PDB file of C-alpha atoms in Angstrom:
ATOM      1  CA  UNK A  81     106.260  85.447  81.521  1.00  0.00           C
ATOM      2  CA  UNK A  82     109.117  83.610  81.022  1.00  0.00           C
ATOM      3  CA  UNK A  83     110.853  85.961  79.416  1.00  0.00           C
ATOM      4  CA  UNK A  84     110.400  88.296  82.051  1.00  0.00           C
ATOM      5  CA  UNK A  85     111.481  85.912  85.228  1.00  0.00           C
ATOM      6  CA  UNK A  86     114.719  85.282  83.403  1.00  0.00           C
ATOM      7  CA  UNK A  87     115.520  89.042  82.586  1.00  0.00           C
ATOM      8  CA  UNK A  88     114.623  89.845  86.794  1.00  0.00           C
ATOM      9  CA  UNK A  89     116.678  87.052  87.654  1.00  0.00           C
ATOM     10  CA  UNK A  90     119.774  88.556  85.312  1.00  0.00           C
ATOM     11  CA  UNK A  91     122.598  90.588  86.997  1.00  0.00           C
ATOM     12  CA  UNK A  92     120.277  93.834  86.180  1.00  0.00           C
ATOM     13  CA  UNK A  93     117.180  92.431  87.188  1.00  0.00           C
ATOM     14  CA  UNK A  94     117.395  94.282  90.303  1.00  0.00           C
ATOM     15  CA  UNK A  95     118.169  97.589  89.025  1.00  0.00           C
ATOM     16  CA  UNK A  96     115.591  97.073  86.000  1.00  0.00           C
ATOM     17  CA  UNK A  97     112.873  96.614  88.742  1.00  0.00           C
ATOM     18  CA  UNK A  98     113.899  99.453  90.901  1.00  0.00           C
ATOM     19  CA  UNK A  99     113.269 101.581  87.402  1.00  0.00           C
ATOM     20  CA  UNK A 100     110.408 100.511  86.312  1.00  0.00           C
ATOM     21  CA  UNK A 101     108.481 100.598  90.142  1.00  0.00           C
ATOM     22  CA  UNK A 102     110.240 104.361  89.918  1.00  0.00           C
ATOM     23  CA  UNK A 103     108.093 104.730  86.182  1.00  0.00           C
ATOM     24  CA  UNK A 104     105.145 103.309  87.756  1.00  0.00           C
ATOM     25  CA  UNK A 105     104.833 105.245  90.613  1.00  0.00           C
ATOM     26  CA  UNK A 106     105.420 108.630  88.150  1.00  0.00           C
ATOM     27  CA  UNK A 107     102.697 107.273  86.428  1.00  0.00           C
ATOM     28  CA  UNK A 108     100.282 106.885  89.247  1.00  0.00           C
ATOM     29  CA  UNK A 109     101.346 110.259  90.506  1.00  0.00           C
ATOM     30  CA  UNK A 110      99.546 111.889  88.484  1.00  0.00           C
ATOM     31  CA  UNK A 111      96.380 110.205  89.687  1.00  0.00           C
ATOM     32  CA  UNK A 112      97.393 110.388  93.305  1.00  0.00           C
ATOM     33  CA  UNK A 113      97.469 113.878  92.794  1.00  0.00           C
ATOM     34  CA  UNK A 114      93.507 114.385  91.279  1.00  0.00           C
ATOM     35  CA  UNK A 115      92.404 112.436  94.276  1.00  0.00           C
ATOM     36  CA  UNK A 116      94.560 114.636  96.767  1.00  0.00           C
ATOM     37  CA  UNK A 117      92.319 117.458  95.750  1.00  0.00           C
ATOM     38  CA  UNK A 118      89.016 115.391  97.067  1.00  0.00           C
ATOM     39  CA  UNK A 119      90.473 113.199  99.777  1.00  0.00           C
ATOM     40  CA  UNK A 120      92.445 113.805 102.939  1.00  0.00           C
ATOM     41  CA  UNK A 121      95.953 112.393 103.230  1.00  0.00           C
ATOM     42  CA  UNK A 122      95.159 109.606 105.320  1.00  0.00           C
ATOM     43  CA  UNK A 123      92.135 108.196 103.110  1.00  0.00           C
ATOM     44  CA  UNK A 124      93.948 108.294 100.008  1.00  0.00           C
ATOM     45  CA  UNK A 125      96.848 106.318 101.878  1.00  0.00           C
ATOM     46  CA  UNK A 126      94.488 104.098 103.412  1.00  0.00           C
ATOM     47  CA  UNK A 127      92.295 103.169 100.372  1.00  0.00           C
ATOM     48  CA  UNK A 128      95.336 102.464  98.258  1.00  0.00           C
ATOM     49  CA  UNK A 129      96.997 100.136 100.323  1.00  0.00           C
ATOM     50  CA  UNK A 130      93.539  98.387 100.850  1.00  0.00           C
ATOM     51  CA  UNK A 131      93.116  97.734  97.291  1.00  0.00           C
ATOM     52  CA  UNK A 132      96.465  97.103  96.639  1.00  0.00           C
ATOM     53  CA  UNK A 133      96.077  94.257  99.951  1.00  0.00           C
ATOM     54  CA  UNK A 134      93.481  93.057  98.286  1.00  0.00           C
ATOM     55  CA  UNK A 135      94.863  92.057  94.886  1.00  0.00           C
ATOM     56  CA  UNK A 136      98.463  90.825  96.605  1.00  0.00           C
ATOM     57  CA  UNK A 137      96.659  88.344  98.469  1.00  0.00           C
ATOM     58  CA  UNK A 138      94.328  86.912  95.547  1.00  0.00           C
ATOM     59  CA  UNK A 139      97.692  87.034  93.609  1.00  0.00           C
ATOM     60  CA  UNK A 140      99.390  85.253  96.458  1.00  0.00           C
ATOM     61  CA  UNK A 141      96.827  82.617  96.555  1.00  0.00           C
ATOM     62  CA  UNK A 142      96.423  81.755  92.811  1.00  0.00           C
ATOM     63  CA  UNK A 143     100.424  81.357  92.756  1.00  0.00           C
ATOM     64  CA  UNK A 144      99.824  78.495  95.710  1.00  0.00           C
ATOM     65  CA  UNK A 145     101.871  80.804  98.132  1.00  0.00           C
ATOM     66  CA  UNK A 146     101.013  81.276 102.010  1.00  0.00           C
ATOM     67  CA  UNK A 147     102.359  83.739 104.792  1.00  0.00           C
ATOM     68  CA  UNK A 148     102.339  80.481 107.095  1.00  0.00           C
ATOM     69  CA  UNK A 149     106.037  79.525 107.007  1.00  0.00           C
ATOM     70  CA  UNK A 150     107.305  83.252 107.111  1.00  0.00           C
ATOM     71  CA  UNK A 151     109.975  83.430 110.025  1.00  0.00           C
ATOM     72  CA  UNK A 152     109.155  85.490 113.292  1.00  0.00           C
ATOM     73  CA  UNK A 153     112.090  87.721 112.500  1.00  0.00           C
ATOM     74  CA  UNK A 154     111.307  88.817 109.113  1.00  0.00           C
ATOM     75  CA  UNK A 155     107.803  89.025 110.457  1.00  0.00           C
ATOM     76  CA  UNK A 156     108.526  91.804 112.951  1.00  0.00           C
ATOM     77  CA  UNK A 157     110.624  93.414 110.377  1.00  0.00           C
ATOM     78  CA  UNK A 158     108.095  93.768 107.707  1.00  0.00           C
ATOM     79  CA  UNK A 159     105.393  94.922 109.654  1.00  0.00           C
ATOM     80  CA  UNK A 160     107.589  97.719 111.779  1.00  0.00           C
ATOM     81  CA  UNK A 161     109.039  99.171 107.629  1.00  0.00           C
ATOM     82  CA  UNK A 162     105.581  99.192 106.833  1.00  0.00           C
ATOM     83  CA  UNK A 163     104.218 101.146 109.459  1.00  0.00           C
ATOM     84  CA  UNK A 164     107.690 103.319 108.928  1.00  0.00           C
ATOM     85  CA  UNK A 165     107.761 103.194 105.358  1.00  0.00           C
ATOM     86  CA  UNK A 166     103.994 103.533 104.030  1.00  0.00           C
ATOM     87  CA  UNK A 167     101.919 104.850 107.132  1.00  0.00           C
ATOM     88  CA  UNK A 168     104.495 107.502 108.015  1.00  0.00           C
ATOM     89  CA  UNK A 169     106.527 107.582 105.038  1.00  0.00           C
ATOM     90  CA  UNK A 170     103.618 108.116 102.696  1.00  0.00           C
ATOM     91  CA  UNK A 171     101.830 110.248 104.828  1.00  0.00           C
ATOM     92  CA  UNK A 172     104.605 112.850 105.439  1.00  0.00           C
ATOM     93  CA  UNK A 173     104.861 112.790 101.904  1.00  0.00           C
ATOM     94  CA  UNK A 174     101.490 113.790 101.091  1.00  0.00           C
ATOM     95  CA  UNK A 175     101.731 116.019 103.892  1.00  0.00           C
ATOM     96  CA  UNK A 176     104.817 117.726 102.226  1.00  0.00           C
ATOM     97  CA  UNK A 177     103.345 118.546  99.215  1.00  0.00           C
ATOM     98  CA  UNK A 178     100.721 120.503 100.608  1.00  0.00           C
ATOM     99  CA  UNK A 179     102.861 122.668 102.240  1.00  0.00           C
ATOM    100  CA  UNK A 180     105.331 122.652  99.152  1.00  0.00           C
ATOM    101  CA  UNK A 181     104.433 121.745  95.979  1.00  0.00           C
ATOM    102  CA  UNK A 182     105.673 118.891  93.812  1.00  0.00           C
ATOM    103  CA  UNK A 183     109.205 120.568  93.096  1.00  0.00           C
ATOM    104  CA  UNK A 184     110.222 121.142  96.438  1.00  0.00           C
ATOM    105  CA  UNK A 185     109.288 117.581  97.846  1.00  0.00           C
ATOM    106  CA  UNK A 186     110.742 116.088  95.006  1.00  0.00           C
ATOM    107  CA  UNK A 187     114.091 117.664  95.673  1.00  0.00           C
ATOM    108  CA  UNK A 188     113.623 116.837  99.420  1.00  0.00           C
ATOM    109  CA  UNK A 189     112.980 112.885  98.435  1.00  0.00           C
ATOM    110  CA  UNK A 190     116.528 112.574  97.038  1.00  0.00           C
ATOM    111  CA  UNK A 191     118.099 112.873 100.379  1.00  0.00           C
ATOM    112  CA  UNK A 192     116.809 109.331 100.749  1.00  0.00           C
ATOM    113  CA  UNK A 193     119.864 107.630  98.590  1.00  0.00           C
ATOM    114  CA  UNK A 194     122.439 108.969 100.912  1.00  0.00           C
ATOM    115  CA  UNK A 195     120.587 107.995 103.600  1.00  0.00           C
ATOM    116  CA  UNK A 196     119.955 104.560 102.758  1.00  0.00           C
ATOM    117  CA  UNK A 197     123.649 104.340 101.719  1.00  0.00           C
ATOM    118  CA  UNK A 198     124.840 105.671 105.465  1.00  0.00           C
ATOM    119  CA  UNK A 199     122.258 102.944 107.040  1.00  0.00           C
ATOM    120  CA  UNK A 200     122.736  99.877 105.287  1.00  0.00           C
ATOM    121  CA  UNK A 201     126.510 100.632 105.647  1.00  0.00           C
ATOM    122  CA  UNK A 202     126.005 100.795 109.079  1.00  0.00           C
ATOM    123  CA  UNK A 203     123.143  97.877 109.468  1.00  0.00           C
ATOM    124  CA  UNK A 204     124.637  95.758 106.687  1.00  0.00           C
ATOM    125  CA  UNK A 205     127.779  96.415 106.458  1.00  0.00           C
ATOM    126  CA  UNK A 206     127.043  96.887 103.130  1.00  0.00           C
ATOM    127  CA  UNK A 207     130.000  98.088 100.166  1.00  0.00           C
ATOM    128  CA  UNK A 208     129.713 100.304  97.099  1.00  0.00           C
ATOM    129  CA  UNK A 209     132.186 100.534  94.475  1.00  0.00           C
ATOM    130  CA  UNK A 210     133.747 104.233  94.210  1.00  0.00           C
ATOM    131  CA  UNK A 211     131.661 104.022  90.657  1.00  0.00           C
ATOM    132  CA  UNK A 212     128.531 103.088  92.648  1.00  0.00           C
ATOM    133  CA  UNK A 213     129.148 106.391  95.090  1.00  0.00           C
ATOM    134  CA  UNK A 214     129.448 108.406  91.719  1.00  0.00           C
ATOM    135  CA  UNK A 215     126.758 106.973  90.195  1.00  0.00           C
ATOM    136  CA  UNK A 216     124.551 107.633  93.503  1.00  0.00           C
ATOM    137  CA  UNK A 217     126.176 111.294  93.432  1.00  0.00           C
ATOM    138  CA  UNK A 218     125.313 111.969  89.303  1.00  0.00           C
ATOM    139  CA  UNK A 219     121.661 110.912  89.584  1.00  0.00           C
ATOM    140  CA  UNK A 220     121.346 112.734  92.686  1.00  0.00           C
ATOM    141  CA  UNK A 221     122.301 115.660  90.714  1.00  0.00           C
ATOM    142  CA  UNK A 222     120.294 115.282  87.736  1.00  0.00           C
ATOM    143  CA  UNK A 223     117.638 114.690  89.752  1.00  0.00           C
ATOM    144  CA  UNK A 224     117.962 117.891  91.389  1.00  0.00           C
ATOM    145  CA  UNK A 225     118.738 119.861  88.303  1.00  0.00           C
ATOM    146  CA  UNK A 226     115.588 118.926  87.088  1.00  0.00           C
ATOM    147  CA  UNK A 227     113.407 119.687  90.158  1.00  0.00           C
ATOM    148  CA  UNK A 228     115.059 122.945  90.726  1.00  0.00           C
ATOM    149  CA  UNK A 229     114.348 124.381  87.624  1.00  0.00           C
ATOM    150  CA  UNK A 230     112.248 127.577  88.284  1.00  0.00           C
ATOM    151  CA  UNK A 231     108.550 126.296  86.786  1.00  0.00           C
ATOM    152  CA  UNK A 232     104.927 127.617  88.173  1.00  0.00           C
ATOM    153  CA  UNK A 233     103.931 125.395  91.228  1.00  0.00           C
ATOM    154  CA  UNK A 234     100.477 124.399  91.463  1.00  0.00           C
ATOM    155  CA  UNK A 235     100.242 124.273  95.634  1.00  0.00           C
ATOM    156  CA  UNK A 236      97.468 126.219  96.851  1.00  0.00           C
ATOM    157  CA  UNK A 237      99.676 127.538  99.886  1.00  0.00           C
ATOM    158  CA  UNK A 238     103.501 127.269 101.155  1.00  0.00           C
ATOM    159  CA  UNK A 239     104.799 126.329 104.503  1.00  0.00           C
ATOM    160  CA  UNK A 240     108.168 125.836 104.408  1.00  0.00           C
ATOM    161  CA  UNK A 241     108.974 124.566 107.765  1.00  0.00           C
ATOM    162  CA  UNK A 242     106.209 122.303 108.021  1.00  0.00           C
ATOM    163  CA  UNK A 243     106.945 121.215 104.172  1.00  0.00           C
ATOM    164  CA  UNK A 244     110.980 120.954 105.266  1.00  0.00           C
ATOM    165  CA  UNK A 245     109.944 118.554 108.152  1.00  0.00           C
ATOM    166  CA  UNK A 246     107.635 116.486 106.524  1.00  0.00           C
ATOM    167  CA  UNK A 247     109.489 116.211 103.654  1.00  0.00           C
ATOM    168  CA  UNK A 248     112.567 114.926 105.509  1.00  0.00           C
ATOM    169  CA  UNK A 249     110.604 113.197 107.847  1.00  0.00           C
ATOM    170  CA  UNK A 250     109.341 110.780 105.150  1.00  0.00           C
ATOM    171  CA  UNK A 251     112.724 110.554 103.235  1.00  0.00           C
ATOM    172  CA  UNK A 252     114.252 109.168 106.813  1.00  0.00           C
ATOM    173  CA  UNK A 253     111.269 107.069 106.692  1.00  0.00           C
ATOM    174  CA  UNK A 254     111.640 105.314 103.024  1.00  0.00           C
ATOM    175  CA  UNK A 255     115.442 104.864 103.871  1.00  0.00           C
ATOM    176  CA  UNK A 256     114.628 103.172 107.087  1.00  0.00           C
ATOM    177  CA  UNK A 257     112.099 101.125 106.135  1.00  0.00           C
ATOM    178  CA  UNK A 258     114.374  99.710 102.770  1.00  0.00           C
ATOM    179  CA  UNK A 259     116.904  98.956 105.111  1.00  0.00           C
ATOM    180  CA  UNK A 260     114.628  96.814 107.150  1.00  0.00           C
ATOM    181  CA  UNK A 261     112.606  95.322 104.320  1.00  0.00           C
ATOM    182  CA  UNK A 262     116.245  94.171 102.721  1.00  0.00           C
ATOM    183  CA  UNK A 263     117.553  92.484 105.797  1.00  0.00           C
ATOM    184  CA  UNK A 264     114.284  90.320 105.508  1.00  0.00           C
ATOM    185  CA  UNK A 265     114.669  89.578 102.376  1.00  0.00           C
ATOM    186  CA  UNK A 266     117.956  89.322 102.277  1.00  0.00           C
ATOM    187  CA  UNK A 267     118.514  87.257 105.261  1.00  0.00           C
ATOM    188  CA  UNK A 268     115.532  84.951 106.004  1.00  0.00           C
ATOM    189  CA  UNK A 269     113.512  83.038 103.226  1.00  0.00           C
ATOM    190  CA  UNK A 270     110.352  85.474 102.595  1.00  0.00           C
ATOM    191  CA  UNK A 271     109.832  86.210  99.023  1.00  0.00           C
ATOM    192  CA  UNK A 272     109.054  89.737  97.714  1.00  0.00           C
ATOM    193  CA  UNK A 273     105.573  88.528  97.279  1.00  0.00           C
ATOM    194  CA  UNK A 274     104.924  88.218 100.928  1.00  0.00           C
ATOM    195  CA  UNK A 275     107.090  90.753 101.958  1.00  0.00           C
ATOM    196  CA  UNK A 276     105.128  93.449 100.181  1.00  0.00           C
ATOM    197  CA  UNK A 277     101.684  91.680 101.427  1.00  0.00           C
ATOM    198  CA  UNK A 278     102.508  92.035 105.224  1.00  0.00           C
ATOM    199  CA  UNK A 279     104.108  95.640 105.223  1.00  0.00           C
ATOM    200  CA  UNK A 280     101.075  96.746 103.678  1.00  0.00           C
ATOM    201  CA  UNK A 281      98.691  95.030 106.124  1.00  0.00           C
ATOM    202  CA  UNK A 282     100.558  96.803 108.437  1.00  0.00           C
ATOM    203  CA  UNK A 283     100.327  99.977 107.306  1.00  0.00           C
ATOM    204  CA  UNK A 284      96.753  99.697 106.741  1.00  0.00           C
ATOM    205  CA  UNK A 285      96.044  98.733 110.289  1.00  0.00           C
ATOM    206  CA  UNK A 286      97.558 101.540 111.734  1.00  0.00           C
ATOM    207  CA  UNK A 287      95.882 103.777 109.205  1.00  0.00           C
ATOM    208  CA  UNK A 288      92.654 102.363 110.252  1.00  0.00           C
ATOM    209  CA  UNK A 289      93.416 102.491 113.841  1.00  0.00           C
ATOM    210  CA  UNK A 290      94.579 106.420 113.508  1.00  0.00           C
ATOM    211  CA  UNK A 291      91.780 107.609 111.441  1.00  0.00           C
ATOM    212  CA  UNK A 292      89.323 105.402 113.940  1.00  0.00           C
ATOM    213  CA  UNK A 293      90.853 107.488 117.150  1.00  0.00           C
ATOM    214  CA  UNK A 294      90.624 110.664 115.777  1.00  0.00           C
ATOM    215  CA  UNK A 295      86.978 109.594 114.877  1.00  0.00           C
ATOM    216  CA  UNK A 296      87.480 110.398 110.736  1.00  0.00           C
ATOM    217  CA  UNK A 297      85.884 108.049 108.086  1.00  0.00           C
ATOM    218  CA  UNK A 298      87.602 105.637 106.528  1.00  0.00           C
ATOM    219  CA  UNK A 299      85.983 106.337 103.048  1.00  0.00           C
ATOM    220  CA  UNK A 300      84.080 109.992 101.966  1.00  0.00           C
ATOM    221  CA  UNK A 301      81.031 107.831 100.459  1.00  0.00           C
ATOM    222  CA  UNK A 302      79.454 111.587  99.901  1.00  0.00           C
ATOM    223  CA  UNK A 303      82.273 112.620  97.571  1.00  0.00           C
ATOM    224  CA  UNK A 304      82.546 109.109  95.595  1.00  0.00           C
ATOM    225  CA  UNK A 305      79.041 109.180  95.225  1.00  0.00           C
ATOM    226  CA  UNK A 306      79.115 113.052  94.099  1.00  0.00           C
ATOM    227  CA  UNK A 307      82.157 111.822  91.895  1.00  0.00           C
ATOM    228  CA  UNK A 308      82.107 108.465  90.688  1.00  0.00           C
ATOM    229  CA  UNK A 309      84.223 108.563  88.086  1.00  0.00           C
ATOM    230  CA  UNK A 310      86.943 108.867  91.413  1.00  0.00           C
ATOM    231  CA  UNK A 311      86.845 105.185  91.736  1.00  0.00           C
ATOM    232  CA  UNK A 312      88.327 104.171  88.481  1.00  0.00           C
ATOM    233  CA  UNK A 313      91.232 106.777  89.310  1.00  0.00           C
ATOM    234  CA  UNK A 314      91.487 105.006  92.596  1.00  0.00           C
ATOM    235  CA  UNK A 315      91.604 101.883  90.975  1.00  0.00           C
ATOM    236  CA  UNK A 316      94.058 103.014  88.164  1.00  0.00           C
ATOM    237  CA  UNK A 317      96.210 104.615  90.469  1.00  0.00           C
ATOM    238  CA  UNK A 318      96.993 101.746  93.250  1.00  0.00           C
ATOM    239  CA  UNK A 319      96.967  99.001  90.442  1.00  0.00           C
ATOM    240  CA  UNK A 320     100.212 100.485  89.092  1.00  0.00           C
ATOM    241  CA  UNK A 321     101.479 102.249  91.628  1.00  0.00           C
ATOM    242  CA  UNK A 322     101.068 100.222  94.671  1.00  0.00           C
ATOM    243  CA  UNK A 323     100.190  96.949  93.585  1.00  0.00           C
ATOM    244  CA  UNK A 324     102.895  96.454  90.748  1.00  0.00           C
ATOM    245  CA  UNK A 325     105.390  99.607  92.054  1.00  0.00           C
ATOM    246  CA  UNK A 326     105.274  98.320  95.322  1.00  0.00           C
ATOM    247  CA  UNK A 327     105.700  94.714  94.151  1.00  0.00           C
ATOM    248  CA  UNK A 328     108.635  95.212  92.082  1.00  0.00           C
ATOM    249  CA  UNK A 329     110.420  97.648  94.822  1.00  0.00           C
ATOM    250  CA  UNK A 330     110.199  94.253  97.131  1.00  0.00           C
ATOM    251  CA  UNK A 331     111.993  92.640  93.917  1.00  0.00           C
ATOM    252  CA  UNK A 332     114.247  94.807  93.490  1.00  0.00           C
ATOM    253  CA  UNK A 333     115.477  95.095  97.401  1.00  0.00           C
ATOM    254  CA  UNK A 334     115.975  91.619  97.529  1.00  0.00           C
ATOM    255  CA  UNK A 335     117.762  91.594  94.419  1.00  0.00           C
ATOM    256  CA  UNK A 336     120.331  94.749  94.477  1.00  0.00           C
ATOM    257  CA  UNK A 337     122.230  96.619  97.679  1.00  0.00           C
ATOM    258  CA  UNK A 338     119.442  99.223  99.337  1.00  0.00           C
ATOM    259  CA  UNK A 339     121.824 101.803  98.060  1.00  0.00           C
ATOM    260  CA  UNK A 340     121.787 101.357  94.891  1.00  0.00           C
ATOM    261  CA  UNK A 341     118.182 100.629  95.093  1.00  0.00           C
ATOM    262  CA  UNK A 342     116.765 103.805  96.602  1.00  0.00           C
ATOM    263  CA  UNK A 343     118.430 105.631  93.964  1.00  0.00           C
ATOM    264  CA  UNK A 344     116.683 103.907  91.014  1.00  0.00           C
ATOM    265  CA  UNK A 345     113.435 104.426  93.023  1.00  0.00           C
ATOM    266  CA  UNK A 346     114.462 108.039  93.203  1.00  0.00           C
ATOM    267  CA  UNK A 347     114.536 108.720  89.214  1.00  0.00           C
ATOM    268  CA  UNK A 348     110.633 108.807  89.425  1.00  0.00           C
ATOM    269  CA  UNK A 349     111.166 112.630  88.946  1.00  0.00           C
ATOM    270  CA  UNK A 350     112.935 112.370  85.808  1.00  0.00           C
ATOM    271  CA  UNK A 351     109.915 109.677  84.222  1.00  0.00           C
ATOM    272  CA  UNK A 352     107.578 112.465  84.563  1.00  0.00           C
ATOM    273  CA  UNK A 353     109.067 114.761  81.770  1.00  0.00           C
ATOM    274  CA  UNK A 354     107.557 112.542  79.035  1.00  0.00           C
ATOM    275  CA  UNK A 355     104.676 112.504  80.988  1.00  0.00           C
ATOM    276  CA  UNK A 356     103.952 115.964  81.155  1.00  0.00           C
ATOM    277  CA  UNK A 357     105.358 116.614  77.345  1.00  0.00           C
ATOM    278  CA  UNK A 358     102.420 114.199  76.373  1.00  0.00           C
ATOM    279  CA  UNK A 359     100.112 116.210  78.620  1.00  0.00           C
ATOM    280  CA  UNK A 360     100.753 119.563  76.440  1.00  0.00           C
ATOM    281  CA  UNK A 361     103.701 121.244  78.612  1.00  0.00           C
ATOM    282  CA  UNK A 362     106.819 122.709  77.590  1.00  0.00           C
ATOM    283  CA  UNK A 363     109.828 120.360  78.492  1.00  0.00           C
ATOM    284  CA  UNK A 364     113.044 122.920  78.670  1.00  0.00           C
ATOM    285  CA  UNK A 365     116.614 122.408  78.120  1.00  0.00           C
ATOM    286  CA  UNK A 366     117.821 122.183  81.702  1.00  0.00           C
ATOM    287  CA  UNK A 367     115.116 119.217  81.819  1.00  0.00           C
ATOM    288  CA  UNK A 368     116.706 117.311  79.253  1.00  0.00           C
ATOM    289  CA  UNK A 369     120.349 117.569  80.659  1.00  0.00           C
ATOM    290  CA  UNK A 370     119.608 117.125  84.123  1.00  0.00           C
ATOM    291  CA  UNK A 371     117.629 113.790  82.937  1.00  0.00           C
ATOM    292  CA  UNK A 372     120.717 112.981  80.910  1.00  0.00           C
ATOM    293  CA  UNK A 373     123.265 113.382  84.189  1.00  0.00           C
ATOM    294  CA  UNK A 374     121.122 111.471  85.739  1.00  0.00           C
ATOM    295  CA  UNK A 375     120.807 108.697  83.507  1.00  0.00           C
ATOM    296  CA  UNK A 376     124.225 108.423  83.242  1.00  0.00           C
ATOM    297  CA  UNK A 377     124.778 108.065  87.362  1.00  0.00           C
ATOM    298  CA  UNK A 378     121.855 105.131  86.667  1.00  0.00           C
ATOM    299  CA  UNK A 379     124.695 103.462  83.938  1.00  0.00           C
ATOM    300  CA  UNK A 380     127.714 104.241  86.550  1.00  0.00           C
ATOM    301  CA  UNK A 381     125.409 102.036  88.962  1.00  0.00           C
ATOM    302  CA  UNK A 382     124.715  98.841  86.677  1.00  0.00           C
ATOM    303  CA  UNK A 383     128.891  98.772  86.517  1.00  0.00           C
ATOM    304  CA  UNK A 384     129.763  99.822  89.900  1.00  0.00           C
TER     305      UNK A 384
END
């Protein structure tokens, strides 16, 4: 554990964080994805950030942490980016891939580097390097590259001006809620710890509140009892990719410019290629290069 504190608190502890929430989350993808097919949108957001509520806080209280002493700014600014960020953020992206497919939203996501870049320049008056801008540019590209690639898409139907809007709508959404979460973290004395724990409380409140108006259950008990073996996806799925992703984004926010940041969390694209190659499919070429361009924006990062 030790071990691991010093290497996060090293001058690449933020960018080694931002990677390996972005590995995580490919990871849990792939779960997220089995449950899509039984669950709507909103109950597989919901239940996730539930669970993932529910382990933060038992973690937060057997470190001997609290959310008493957490300033009323940083307050209001990590509950408003989690509403932004996970209840409309993760939505629209759910949303998006229903109405494109995997590829498309993917490719659609890496607006949100740019975007963050623009805002926290604006909010935070926040620098890059020319390096950094290249960097941001290169794994952009590779990221891209890779999505673009002309593979079979597994969608059951395509809408792409719904999948265009909801797509964008929930990159504008991660960038704006980084941007908030880092001037909290950046500027007030919450940890990452809390920070995550009250942006998802958020987010589950309004989930709750949403889903209560329109009068839909919180939880399909028919189809988890029809399909049990659904929880321990469930449970898979939000350990590592909202509990520990989610966790280590928080680290890496408060420990690297959003920028820089958003783009690490952005290679989760590029993680899934071993993924699938262990699953049986056929990793081309054009994967491998664009994974390589973008892994070498990632190194023009760590020096810019």
């Amino acid at each position: 554990m030790d071990a691991i504190l010093d290497l996060l608190s090293s001058p690449f502890g933020g960018g080694l964080a931002a990677l390996t929430a972005a590995f995580l989350w490919a990871l849990a993808s792939v779960w997220f994805t089995r449950l899509g097919s039984h669950l709507s949108v909103i109950e597989v957001n919901f239940l996730k950030g539930m669970l993932a509520l529910i382990l933060l806080v038992i973690t937060l209280y057997l470190s001997g942490g609290g959310l008493q002493s957490i300033p009323a700014n940083a307050l209001g600014l990590l509950l408003v980016s989690g509403v932004i960020g996970i209840t409309l953020g993760d939505s629209a992206y759910l949303q998006a891939l229903q109405h494109l497919g995997p590829r498309r939203t993917l490719l659609l996501a890496t607006l949100a580097p740019p975007m963050v870049g623009l805002i926290a320049w604006g909010v935070l008056g926040e620098t890059l390097a020319w390096t950094a801008w290249l960097g941001i540019l290169l794994t952009v590209a590779g990221i891209a590259w890779v999505i673009l690639e002309r593979t079979p898409d597994s969608a059951p139907a395509f809408d792409l001006k719904l999948g265009l809007l909801f797509g964008f709508l929930a990159a504008l959404s991660q960038s704006v809620a980084l941007v908030l979460s880092r001037v909290a973290l950046t500027r007030t004395s919450v940890d990452s710890l809390q920070s995550t724990i009250l942006r998802l409380a958020a987010a589950v409140v309004v989930l709750a509140v949403w889903s209560l108006l329109r009068r839909k259950p919180l939880l399909s008990r028919s189809v988890f009892r029809a399909q049990p073996h659904l929880w321990a996806t469930l449970g898979a799925a939000t350990f590592i990719g909202t509990y520990l992703a989610m966790w280590l984004q928080q680290v890496s926010i408060s420990l690297a410019p959003a920028g820089i940041v958003q783009t690490l969390l952005s290679a989760s694209p590029l993680f899934i290629l071993p993924i699938a190659a262990l699953q049986g499919q056929k990793i081309t070429p054009r994967a491998v290069l664009g994974a390589l361009l973008a892994l070498g924006g990632v190194a023009l990062l760590f020096t810019g």
